[in-house]
Amino acid sequence: MTVSETALCAAPRPTVTRSFIWLGAIATGIIVTNLFAPQILVGLIGPSLGMSAQAAGMISTLTLLGYACGLFLLVPLTDMFENKRLILLTLGGALAAAVCTTLAPSGTLLLVAVFLLGGSCAAIQMLVPLIASMAAPSERGRVIGEVMGGLMVGILLSRPLASFIADAWSWRGFYALSAGAIAILTGALSLRLPSLQPTAKVSYIRLLGSFWTLLRDEPVLRVRAWTAALVMAAFTAYWAAAALRLSTAPFDLGPRGIAVFALVGAAGAAATPLAGRLGDRGWARPILITSHALIIGSLALCALAGYLDTQFAALVTLSIGTVLFDIAVTSDQTLGRRAVNLLRPEARGRLNGLFVGLFFIGGAIGAAAAAIVWPLGGWTAVCGVAGAFGVLALITDIVTTSGTS
């Protein structure tokens, strides 16, 4: 939530209940599926609308580009306008965009709709800091961890969920169900969200211009955004190539088998509440170091799985490595958000927009790196590149202490 300390003193801090945390976790998890589902649906959407391969390839790109625009252009508005109304309006935009995507009669209109849908999904980054700010600083890590658990489950389940729905119905069925879910969530949040007004008095242009000032003046933001970007680069590199590797020996999985395997990674989201609690108790630094070291070790295990002789042994080894890898990733993301949300309350919208936007750039770099090294060295090369991102994050832990308390 983007209110200043003076605002919090002027009015009682809203109480964050367990049911509200769960509502936030469910909301973020459902909304985020719209960002990653196009990666699996593009093969169905393009032919159904007569789109060229190049145009169809823009579906996922424009969805994520829209999200990036939302992070940098919409999320900062939470430092200017009443948060509840802004979140509900943004969710209303997501609902309208999801309906338009469902009904899109042509490729051009669909591309416009998914761009707007991606931008409206920035409501996630308005909701997470609002819920976090409702908790006392000593409990903020736990609360962020529990909400982030829902977010990470949504990310990990988005591709298999979209695959299952499209297989049972169609790609339009996914967006229709998404629209229905967003409508229900908007109604629930309208009843539960507190009405909170930020005290910042600044123009929108100056608000956006303060991004550089925040990066310059907040070393915690710089360090935690840097390591989060590295970790997200490792995450996207791994999952960008995982489906390609699972379809070949010794794994030999079909589309449904790959979708089921993706469910394994969701188990890693269970670590987020624990990481948050340990951060609240002063263990942020050792957990971050452990997480980044675990990224390196788990990816080595995933690379090894590709050399095993039997399908069973290969799948078990890869599953263990994947769960450990996702635990490490979610722990880093949780503790990074915790550190950023303990900074300036009056700039929390901008801080979260910057943090997520920067690690989002890291994710794009990771996906591009996987696309480059996969043809050159296959699965081992992808794991090696992803592990290298983990090495850089670990080195950062060793040479700095910013944001690790």
Steps between C-alpha positions, in 0.01 A plus 500: 500500500634840408436723794751698699580443863310819584192354337536183703525706816196703407281193462509155657693243299252262333521151639627234262312177568586149390199487268603827335854373445357188337275715282803700391697184426215354293447828314865544405529134401197513270583835339862408425397196293401742222863603460647156436211300350553653151835321480315168480188624317672678213509182290120485515416870477704577189347242264145561625525868407703454183805674646848461354766336714662838560173664605409209726840526664406852609211376718720409796738788436225763502341351812827534689576838345162622617581375850831689494318819400253445782781460752669824406194712409208371712647364825658838596148647502449328836723774644248762376149355510285309746618141475176304518333689217813482285533124546132439421518720190809314381331165559201630307737569212636146529146358489412702190827402329449130580147514352632675188773237466242223529283652228777637275397440135839579349868482579541877510225551756632211707848655514351826626291313757789294642716812527228669707450183702870484582501864607196449724670204669717763668221501761702218656777742590250742649343229713812332642653811663159611628454172686862509620462850643201391705728271701736616772865519383585202720247286310538648153727225371250231598210683337695568181611137495145370520373733225806423288423131543177552308679707238769238441244220482316702238817547297593133518148373428414747224645292216362158602165654595471673164596176327236297684224756439587540133508123458158461663339804339703753295738790546198728523381287791808596701439872458126457568575324827762763582242777444255324729763453771607865480136610532457292816828624646409861428175456687673334796775762517246783482360367828833435674747764382549789743462855371842659535608838369869581440626837620746565217428826319694480176424513129498183292800616296703570813383168640645313202811718505571393858585145385863593448515681835372191679754277327778745587403549863389149599784243497263233631283545191801481267645186655178308546370591154836388353496159668128456428570571133779243496283238669208567265740470206597155628132410551385598151803344333426169671127491427541632145696184412346248741214400268745447212721274712214301652375397158826316424681199649536394775183685608285445188192687627208607284312831537289375792801349674685830470198684638488262798873543559451876517275438800803361684663840500203650683613317813782752527248774579448340841833652605384860471329536840796334673749728325293802600483393865874438515558842347288657776722328755820648359606204285466675164872499416570128565175403322593709196848349489355151538238566230754618246734212576202265468427638153847392390479156659145423386579593142801271506264223612256586219782485246609162637147362457536521124786252505325223696409178322145430615192719474407446865840599638520799267154628593554454874835679487362782287196535726715533811724752329201698375331520841827613664554752222151648538539514879816705452334732249191565713712561811704764319188670364332501840795646688563754226142624521520507878809721490349739245169527689683610814627809319322833448125452558415813301674356193397137533321492165803628313735274694294192414461607140876541468581177681265286293578683177873445542476131582253470213780624272719230648239242409500618140879473489483146638250389237716653227810327639325162493395557140863570407676216682242223444595445133869517593526279808154367581372442851842499667580841355166641613555375855852640490384846395220497758752391763730786400225745589487331841877540538472874437223526761714308751798726437272798565403349836865463596607856414197691632264496797231734362148376558607188690376586848 
